[in-house]
PDB file of C-alpha atoms in Angstrom:
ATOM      1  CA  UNK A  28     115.485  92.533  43.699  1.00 72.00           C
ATOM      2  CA  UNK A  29     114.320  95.835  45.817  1.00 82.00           C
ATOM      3  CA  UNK A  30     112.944  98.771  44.233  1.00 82.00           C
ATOM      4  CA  UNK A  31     116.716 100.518  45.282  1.00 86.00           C
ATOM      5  CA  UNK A  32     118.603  97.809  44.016  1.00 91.00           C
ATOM      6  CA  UNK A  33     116.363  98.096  40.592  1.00 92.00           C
ATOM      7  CA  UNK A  34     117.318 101.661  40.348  1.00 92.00           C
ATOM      8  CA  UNK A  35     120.779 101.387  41.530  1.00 93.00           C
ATOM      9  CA  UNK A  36     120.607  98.697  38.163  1.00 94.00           C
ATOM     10  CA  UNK A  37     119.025 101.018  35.765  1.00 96.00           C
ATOM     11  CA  UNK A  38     121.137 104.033  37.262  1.00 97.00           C
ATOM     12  CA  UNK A  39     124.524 102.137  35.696  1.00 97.00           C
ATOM     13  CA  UNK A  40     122.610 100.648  32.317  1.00 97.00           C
ATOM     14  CA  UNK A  41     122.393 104.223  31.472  1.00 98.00           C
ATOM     15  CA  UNK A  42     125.744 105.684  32.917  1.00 98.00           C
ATOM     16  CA  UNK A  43     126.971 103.076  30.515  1.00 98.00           C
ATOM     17  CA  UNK A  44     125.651 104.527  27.227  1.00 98.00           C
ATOM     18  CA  UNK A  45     125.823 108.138  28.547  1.00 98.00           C
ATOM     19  CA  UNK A  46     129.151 108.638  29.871  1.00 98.00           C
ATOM     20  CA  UNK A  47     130.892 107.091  26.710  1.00 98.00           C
ATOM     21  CA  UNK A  48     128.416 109.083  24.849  1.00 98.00           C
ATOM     22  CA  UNK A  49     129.390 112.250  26.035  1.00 98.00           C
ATOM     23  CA  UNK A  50     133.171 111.290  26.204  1.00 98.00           C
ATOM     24  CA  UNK A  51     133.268 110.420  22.310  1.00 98.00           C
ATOM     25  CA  UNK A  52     131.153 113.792  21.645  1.00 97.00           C
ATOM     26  CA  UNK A  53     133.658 116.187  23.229  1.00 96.00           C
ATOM     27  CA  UNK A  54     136.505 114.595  21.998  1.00 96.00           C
ATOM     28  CA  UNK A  55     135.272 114.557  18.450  1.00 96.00           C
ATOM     29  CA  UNK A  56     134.151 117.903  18.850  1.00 91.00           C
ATOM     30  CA  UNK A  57     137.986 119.552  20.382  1.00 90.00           C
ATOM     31  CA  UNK A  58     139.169 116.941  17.737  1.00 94.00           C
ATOM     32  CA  UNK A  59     137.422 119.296  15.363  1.00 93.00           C
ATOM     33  CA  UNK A  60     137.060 122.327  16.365  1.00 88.00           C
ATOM     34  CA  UNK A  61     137.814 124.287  13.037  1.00 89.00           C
ATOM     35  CA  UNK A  62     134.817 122.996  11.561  1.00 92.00           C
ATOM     36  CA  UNK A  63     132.492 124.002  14.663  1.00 90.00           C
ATOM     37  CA  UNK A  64     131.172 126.972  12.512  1.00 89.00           C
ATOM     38  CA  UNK A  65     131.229 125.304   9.200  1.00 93.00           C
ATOM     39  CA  UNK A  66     128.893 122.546  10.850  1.00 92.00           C
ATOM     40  CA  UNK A  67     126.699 125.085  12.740  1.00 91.00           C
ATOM     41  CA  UNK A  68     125.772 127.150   9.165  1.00 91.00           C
ATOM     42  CA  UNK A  69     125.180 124.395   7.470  1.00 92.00           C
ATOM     43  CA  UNK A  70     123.469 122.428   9.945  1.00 92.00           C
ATOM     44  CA  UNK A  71     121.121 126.123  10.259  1.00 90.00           C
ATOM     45  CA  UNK A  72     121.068 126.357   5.998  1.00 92.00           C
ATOM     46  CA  UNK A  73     118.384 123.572   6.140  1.00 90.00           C
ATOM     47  CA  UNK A  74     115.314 124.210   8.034  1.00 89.00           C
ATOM     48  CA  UNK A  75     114.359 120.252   8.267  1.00 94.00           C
ATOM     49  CA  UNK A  76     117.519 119.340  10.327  1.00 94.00           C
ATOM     50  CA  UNK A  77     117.059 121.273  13.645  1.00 95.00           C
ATOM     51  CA  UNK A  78     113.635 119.993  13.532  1.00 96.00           C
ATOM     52  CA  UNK A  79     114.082 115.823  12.976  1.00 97.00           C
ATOM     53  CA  UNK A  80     117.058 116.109  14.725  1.00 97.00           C
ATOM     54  CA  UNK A  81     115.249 117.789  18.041  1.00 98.00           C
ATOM     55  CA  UNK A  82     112.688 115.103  17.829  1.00 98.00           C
ATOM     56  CA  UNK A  83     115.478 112.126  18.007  1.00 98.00           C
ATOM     57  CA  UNK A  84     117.210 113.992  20.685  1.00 98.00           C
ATOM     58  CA  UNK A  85     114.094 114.502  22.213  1.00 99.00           C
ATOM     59  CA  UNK A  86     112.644 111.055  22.147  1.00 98.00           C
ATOM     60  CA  UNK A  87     115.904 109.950  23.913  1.00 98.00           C
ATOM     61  CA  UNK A  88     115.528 112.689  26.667  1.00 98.00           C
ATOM     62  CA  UNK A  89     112.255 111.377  27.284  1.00 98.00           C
ATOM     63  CA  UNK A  90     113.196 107.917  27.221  1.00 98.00           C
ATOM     64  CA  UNK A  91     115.808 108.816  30.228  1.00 98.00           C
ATOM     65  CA  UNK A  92     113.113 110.876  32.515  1.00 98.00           C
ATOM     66  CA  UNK A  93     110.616 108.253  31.846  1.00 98.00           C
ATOM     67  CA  UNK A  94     112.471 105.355  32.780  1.00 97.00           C
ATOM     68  CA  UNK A  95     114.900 106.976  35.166  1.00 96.00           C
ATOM     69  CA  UNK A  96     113.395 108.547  38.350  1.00 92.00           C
ATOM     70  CA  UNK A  97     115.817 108.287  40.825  1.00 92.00           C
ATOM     71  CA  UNK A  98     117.252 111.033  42.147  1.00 94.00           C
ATOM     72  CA  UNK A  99     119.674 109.661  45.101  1.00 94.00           C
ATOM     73  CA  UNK A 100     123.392 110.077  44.630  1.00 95.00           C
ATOM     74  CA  UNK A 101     125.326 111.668  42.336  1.00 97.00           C
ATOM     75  CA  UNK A 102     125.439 109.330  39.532  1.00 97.00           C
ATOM     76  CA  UNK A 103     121.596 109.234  39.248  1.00 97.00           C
ATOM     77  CA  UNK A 104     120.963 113.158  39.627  1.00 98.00           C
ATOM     78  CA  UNK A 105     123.663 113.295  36.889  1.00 98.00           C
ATOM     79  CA  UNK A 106     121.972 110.580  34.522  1.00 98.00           C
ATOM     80  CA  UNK A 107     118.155 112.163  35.147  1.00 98.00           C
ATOM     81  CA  UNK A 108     119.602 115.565  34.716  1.00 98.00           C
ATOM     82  CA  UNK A 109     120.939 114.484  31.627  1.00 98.00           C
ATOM     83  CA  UNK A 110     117.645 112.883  30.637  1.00 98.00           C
ATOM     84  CA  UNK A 111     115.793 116.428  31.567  1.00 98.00           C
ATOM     85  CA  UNK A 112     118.492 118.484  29.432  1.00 98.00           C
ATOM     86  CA  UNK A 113     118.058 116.315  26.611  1.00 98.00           C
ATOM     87  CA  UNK A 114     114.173 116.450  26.495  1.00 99.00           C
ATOM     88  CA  UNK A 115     114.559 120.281  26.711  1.00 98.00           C
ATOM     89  CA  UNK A 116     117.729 120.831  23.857  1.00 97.00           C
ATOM     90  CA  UNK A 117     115.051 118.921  21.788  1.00 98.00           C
ATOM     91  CA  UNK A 118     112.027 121.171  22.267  1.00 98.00           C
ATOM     92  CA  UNK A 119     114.029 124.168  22.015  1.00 97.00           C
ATOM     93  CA  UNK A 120     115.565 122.649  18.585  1.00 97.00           C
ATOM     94  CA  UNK A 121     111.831 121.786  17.471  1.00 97.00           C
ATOM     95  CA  UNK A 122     110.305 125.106  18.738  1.00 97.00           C
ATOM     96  CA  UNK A 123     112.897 127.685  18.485  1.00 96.00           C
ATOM     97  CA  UNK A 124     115.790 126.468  16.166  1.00 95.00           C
ATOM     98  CA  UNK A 125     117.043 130.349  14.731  1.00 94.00           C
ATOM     99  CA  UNK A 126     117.587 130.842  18.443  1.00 95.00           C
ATOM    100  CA  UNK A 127     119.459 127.750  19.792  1.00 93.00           C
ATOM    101  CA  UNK A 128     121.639 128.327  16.707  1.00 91.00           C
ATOM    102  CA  UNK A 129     122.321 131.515  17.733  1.00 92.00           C
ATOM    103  CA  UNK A 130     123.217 130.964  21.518  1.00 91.00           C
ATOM    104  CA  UNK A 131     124.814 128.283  20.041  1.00 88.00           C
ATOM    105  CA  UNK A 132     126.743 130.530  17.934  1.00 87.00           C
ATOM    106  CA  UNK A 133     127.736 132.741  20.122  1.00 89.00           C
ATOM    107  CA  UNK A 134     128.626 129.976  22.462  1.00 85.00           C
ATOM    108  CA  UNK A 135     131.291 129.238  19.791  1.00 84.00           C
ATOM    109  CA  UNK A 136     132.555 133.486  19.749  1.00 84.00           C
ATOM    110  CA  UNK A 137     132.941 132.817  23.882  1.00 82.00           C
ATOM    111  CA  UNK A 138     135.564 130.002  23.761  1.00 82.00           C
ATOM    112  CA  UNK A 139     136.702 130.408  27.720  1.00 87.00           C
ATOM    113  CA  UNK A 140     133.060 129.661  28.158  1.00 85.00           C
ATOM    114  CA  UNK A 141     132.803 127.220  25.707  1.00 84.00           C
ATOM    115  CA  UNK A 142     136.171 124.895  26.759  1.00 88.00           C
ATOM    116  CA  UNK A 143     134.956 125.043  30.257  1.00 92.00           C
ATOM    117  CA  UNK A 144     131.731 123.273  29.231  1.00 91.00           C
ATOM    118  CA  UNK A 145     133.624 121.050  27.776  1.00 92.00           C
ATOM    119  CA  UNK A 146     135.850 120.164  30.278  1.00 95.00           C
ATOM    120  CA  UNK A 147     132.869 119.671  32.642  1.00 97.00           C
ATOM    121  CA  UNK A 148     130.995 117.644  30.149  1.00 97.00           C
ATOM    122  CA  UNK A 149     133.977 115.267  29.663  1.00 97.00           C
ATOM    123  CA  UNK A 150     134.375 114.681  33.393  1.00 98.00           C
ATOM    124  CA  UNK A 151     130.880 113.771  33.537  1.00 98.00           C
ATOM    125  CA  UNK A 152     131.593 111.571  30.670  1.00 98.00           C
ATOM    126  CA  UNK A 153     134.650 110.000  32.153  1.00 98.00           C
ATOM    127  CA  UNK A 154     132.654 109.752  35.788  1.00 98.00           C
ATOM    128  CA  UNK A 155     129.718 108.236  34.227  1.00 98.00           C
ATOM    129  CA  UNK A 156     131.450 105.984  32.239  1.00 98.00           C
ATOM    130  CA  UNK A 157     133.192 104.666  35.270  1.00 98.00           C
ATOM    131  CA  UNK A 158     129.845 103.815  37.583  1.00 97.00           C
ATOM    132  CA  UNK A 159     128.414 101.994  34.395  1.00 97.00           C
ATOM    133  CA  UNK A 160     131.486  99.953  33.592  1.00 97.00           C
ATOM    134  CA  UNK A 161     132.982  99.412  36.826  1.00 95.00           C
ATOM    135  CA  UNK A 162     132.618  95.820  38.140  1.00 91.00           C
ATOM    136  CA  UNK A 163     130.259  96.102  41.141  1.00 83.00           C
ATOM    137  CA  UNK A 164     131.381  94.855  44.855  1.00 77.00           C
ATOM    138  CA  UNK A 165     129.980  91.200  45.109  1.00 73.00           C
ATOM    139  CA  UNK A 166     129.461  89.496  48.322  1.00 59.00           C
ATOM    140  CA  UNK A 167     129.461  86.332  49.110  1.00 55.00           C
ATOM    141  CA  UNK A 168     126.627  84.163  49.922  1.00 50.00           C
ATOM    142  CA  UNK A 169     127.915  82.881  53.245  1.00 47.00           C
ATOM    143  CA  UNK A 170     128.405  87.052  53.945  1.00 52.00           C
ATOM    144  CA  UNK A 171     124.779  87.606  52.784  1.00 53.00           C
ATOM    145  CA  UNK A 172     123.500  85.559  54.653  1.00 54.00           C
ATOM    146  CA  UNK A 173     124.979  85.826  58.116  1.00 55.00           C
ATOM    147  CA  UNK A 174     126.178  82.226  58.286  1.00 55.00           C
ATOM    148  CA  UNK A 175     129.583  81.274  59.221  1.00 54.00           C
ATOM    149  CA  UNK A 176     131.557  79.100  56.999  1.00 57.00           C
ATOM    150  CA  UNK A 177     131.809  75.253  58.053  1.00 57.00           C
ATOM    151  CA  UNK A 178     135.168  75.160  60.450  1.00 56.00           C
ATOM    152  CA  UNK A 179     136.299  72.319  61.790  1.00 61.00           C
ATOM    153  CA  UNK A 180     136.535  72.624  65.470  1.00 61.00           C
ATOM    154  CA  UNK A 181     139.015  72.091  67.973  1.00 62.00           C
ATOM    155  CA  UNK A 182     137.973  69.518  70.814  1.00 57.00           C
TER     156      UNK A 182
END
């Protein structure tokens, strides 16, 4: 297997867990968008949350920009992107949670704003989803390999 055939690989292994990742995430999160706030004040009321829960989020940021450098097409500058927002949502919830609460508060006060992410996130969700799951165009052997099938020929 080539180096671009490796990445191509690892491209759609994590398209698969990101896409329905951010899918389920939205939809749970329109699904419950009354309790936005609730889950926001609480989740700020306790100083030991933003900070274990920026370290998981970003040991899996760093997990994507370590093991996915590949930058060629859209579904792998989507997936490192991803990786490289991740790592940084988890340093700024380790280093400077009062303030990511509070854009993140007023994130919720600007709900134009706030839907639109949304939207965009899901159809990164949906698109990701797709490149990881999708069967993959197979070819056969006889096509890889330049040969022509056995024909029987005419005298």
């Amino acid at each position: 297997m080539s180096t671009s055939q490796q990445a191509q690989t690892r491209t759609r292994m994590f398209a698969r867990v990101i896409g329905p990742f951010l899918v389920i995430v939205i939809a749970t999160t329109v699904a419950r968008t009354s309790d936005m706030r609730t889950l926001l004040s609480e989740f700020d009321a306790n100083f030991v949350w933003p900070w274990v829960t920026g370290a998981f989020v970003l040991l899996s940021g760093l997990i994507v920009v370590a093991l996915h450098q590949y930058w060629r097409g859209a579904a792998p500058v989507l997936v490192s992107a991803m990786g490289w927002l991740t790592a940084l949502k988890g340093v700024f919830l380790m280093a400077f949670p009062k303030t990511y609460v509070s854009v993140a508060d007023s994130a919720l006060d600007a709900t134009s704003w706030w839907w639109t992410g949304f939207v965009i996130m899901g159809l990164i969700g949906l698109y990701l989803t797709y490149v990881g799951w999708a069967p993959t165009p197979t070819r056969s052997t006889a096509q890889a390999t330049g040969s022509v099938p056995d024909l029987p020929r005419a005298a």
